[in-house]
Short mmCIF file of C-alpha atoms in Angstrom, two decimals:
data_model
loop_
_atom_site.label_atom_id
_atom_site.label_comp_id
_atom_site.label_asym_id
_atom_site.label_seq_id
_atom_site.Cartn_x
_atom_site.Cartn_y
_atom_site.Cartn_z
CA MET A 10 208.41 109.84 117.36
CA ILE A 11 205.19 109.57 115.26
CA THR A 12 205.53 107.45 112.12
CA VAL A 13 203.36 108.10 109.09
CA TYR A 14 203.15 105.73 106.10
CA HIS A 15 202.62 107.39 102.84
CA ALA A 16 202.13 107.15 99.19
CA LYS A 17 201.86 110.06 96.82
CA ASN A 18 198.40 111.45 95.77
CA THR A 19 196.60 109.20 98.37
CA ARG A 20 194.65 110.27 101.30
CA SER A 21 197.92 110.06 103.30
CA MET A 22 198.50 113.70 101.84
CA ARG A 23 195.82 114.89 104.29
CA VAL A 24 198.01 113.63 107.16
CA LEU A 25 201.05 115.43 105.80
CA TRP A 26 199.23 118.50 105.40
CA VAL A 27 197.89 118.42 109.05
CA LEU A 28 201.38 117.71 110.41
CA GLU A 29 202.80 120.73 108.37
CA GLU A 30 199.92 123.00 109.59
CA LEU A 31 200.47 122.00 113.18
CA GLY A 32 204.41 122.06 112.85
CA VAL A 33 204.60 118.47 114.13
CA LYS A 34 207.57 116.39 113.14
CA ALA A 35 207.09 112.77 111.96
CA GLU A 36 209.06 110.02 110.26
CA ILE A 37 207.44 109.75 106.87
CA LYS A 38 207.79 106.32 105.21
CA SER A 39 206.93 106.60 101.39
CA LEU A 40 205.66 103.41 99.89
CA PRO A 41 204.99 102.39 96.29
CA PHE A 42 201.29 102.31 95.18
CA PRO A 43 199.60 100.14 95.78
CA PRO A 44 201.43 99.17 98.82
CA SER A 45 199.17 95.88 99.32
CA LYS A 46 200.98 94.44 96.20
CA LEU A 47 204.26 96.24 96.03
CA GLN A 48 205.21 96.28 99.68
CA PRO A 49 203.63 93.11 101.16
CA ASP A 50 205.50 93.48 104.49
CA TYR A 51 203.41 96.77 105.02
CA LEU A 52 200.58 94.30 105.65
CA ALA A 53 201.90 93.78 109.27
CA ILE A 54 201.33 97.56 109.87
CA ASN A 55 197.97 97.78 108.05
CA PRO A 56 196.29 94.36 107.10
CA THR A 57 194.19 96.30 104.65
CA GLY A 58 197.46 97.52 102.62
CA THR A 59 196.01 101.05 102.33
CA VAL A 60 197.64 104.26 103.30
CA PRO A 61 197.93 106.32 105.40
CA ALA A 62 198.85 104.57 108.57
CA LEU A 63 200.12 106.20 111.78
CA VAL A 64 202.08 104.59 114.72
CA ASP A 65 202.50 106.81 117.74
CA GLY A 66 203.82 104.84 120.54
CA SER A 67 200.88 102.43 121.32
CA VAL A 68 198.40 104.32 119.07
CA GLN A 69 197.95 102.83 115.62
CA LEU A 70 195.55 104.28 113.18
CA THR A 71 194.73 103.68 109.37
CA GLU A 72 191.80 106.10 108.46
CA SER A 73 193.10 109.37 107.21
CA MET A 74 190.48 111.56 108.88
CA ALA A 75 190.87 109.60 112.16
CA ILE A 76 194.50 110.08 112.10
CA CYS A 77 193.93 113.96 111.37
CA GLU A 78 191.62 114.25 114.23
CA TYR A 79 194.04 112.55 116.58
CA LEU A 80 196.81 114.86 115.63
CA ALA A 81 194.65 118.00 115.75
CA ALA A 82 193.35 116.95 119.38
CA LYS A 83 196.83 116.07 120.63
CA HIS A 84 198.90 118.92 118.89
CA GLY A 85 196.77 121.62 117.89
CA PRO A 86 193.00 122.00 118.27
CA SER A 87 193.07 125.14 116.09
CA LEU A 88 192.07 122.80 113.13
CA LEU A 89 188.88 121.55 115.25
CA VAL A 90 185.70 123.16 116.13
CA GLY A 91 184.94 122.39 119.85
CA PRO A 92 181.62 120.82 121.10
CA ASP A 93 180.37 124.12 122.60
CA ASP A 94 181.15 126.20 119.37
CA PRO A 95 177.96 127.02 117.48
CA ALA A 96 179.49 125.99 114.25
CA ARG A 97 180.08 122.41 115.71
CA SER A 98 177.45 120.71 113.66
CA GLU A 99 178.35 122.33 110.49
CA PHE A 100 181.88 121.40 111.27
CA VAL A 101 181.09 117.61 111.48
CA GLN A 102 178.95 117.72 108.50
CA TRP A 103 181.64 119.39 106.10
CA LEU A 104 184.45 117.11 107.80
CA TRP A 105 182.82 114.13 106.50
CA TYR A 106 181.38 115.67 103.17
CA GLY A 107 185.06 115.45 101.84
CA GLU A 108 185.64 111.71 102.68
CA SER A 109 182.20 110.44 102.03
CA THR A 110 180.04 112.56 99.83
CA LEU A 111 182.83 113.78 97.46
CA MET A 112 185.04 110.89 97.69
CA THR A 113 182.63 108.26 96.66
CA PRO A 114 182.36 109.02 92.94
CA LEU A 115 185.95 109.91 92.74
CA SER A 116 187.09 106.62 94.30
CA ARG A 117 184.98 104.87 91.81
CA MET A 118 186.62 106.53 88.87
CA ALA A 119 190.05 105.95 90.21
CA THR A 120 189.34 102.29 90.54
CA VAL A 121 187.97 101.79 87.15
CA THR A 122 190.76 103.78 85.52
CA ARG A 123 193.51 101.90 87.44
CA LEU A 124 191.87 98.56 86.16
CA GLY A 125 192.46 99.93 82.60
CA ARG A 126 189.34 98.13 81.03
CA LYS A 127 187.10 99.29 78.27
CA GLY A 128 183.67 99.11 76.96
CA ALA A 129 180.22 100.14 77.25
CA ASP A 130 179.62 98.91 80.88
CA ILE A 131 182.81 100.57 81.98
CA ASP A 132 181.82 103.89 80.17
CA ALA A 133 178.51 103.80 81.91
CA VAL A 134 180.17 103.59 85.36
CA LEU A 135 182.29 106.31 84.50
CA ASP A 136 179.55 108.53 83.44
CA ASP A 137 177.49 107.94 86.50
CA ALA A 138 180.44 108.65 88.85
CA ARG A 139 181.00 111.83 86.82
CA GLY A 140 177.45 112.84 87.01
CA ASN A 141 177.44 112.16 90.93
CA ALA A 142 180.70 114.38 91.24
CA VAL A 143 179.01 117.24 89.22
CA VAL A 144 176.08 117.24 91.68
CA ARG A 145 178.20 116.83 94.75
CA LEU A 146 180.66 119.64 93.79
CA ALA A 147 177.68 122.04 93.19
CA ALA A 148 176.74 121.58 96.82
CA LEU A 149 180.38 122.92 97.74
CA GLU A 150 180.06 125.60 95.23
CA GLN A 151 176.87 126.74 97.05
CA ARG A 152 178.43 126.33 100.38
CA LEU A 153 181.40 128.68 99.50
CA GLU A 154 179.15 131.71 98.61
CA GLY A 155 180.37 134.54 100.87
CA ARG A 156 182.84 132.25 102.63
CA ASP A 157 186.78 131.75 102.25
CA PHE A 158 186.74 128.35 104.23
CA LEU A 159 183.68 125.87 104.88
CA VAL A 160 183.16 126.44 108.78
CA ALA A 161 184.07 128.94 111.51
CA GLY A 162 185.64 131.33 109.27
CA ARG A 163 189.16 129.65 109.27
CA LEU A 164 190.96 126.74 108.01
CA THR A 165 189.77 123.58 109.89
CA LEU A 166 189.84 119.73 109.28
CA ALA A 167 186.85 120.13 107.08
CA ASP A 168 188.82 122.01 104.56
CA ILE A 169 191.66 119.41 104.79
CA SER A 170 188.84 116.65 104.01
CA ALA A 171 187.48 118.58 101.12
CA GLY A 172 191.02 119.58 99.79
CA TYR A 173 192.22 115.99 99.04
CA PRO A 174 189.14 115.16 96.61
CA LEU A 175 189.60 118.56 95.05
CA HIS A 176 193.17 117.46 94.30
CA LEU A 177 191.97 114.54 92.65
CA VAL A 178 189.65 116.60 90.50
CA GLY A 179 192.80 118.12 89.08
CA LEU A 180 194.53 115.02 88.71
CA PHE A 181 191.57 113.42 86.88
CA GLY A 182 191.55 116.36 84.44
CA MET A 183 188.07 117.63 85.66
CA ASP A 184 188.81 121.20 86.65
CA HIS A 185 185.99 122.15 84.17
CA LEU A 186 183.33 120.76 86.74
CA LEU A 187 184.40 123.27 89.41
CA GLY A 188 182.55 126.55 89.69
CA PRO A 189 184.35 129.77 90.23
CA ARG A 190 184.03 129.63 94.21
CA SER A 191 185.28 126.26 94.26
CA THR A 192 188.13 127.01 91.94
CA ALA A 193 189.07 130.09 94.05
CA TYR A 194 188.75 127.93 97.17
CA ARG A 195 191.05 125.25 96.01
CA GLU A 196 193.76 127.86 95.02
CA ARG A 197 193.51 129.18 98.58
CA LEU A 198 194.22 125.78 99.88
CA ARG A 199 196.84 125.10 97.42
CA SER A 200 198.82 128.50 98.19
CA ARG A 201 199.11 127.41 101.87
CA PRO A 202 202.85 126.87 102.56
CA ALA A 203 201.82 123.56 104.61
CA TYR A 204 200.06 122.29 101.74
CA GLN A 205 202.99 122.79 99.60
CA ARG A 206 205.30 121.27 101.72
CA ALA A 207 202.78 118.09 102.17
CA ILE A 208 202.24 117.79 98.24
CA SER A 209 205.86 117.79 97.51
CA VAL A 210 206.62 114.73 99.50
CA ASP A 211 207.13 111.59 97.06
#
């Protein structure tokens, strides 16, 4: 049995979403956030104390997109774009866009907000992060012209990668930064039954 360690509104949401899309059963162990402080015995599973973590027999993984790729390759390649597919290079580009390009400013905002500090320096960091998010979301808006999904004309891991930072945009009250295509795209993702089941896990 696959075991996934999860905390609500974290990157582990991606893993639960992939499991739901593939119809794969797993034991979900929900942790308080941040688990590194509130669940110290979890450090034996993942020494960084972050979520997600996956244990599948002898396989242990702790990077959300690595877990998603592992699950898709093992249980359902429909979420992947194969090496011989003409869309492969675009798939790889947008797969990592969600985790690196979009997540970078949002992670910075989450960290600063969680610390709860005030002051001009903090405001400057937040303003810079918002500015970066605007530019990066504009690239997503451009990509979605004439497309329902990012690559290959169907849902892939690239969409699941991007779907999580778009979830954070809503949590941070920044929906006004989304263009009309990005807004409609996020609603398409949110309307998927697999997404709804994943996001409902506490």
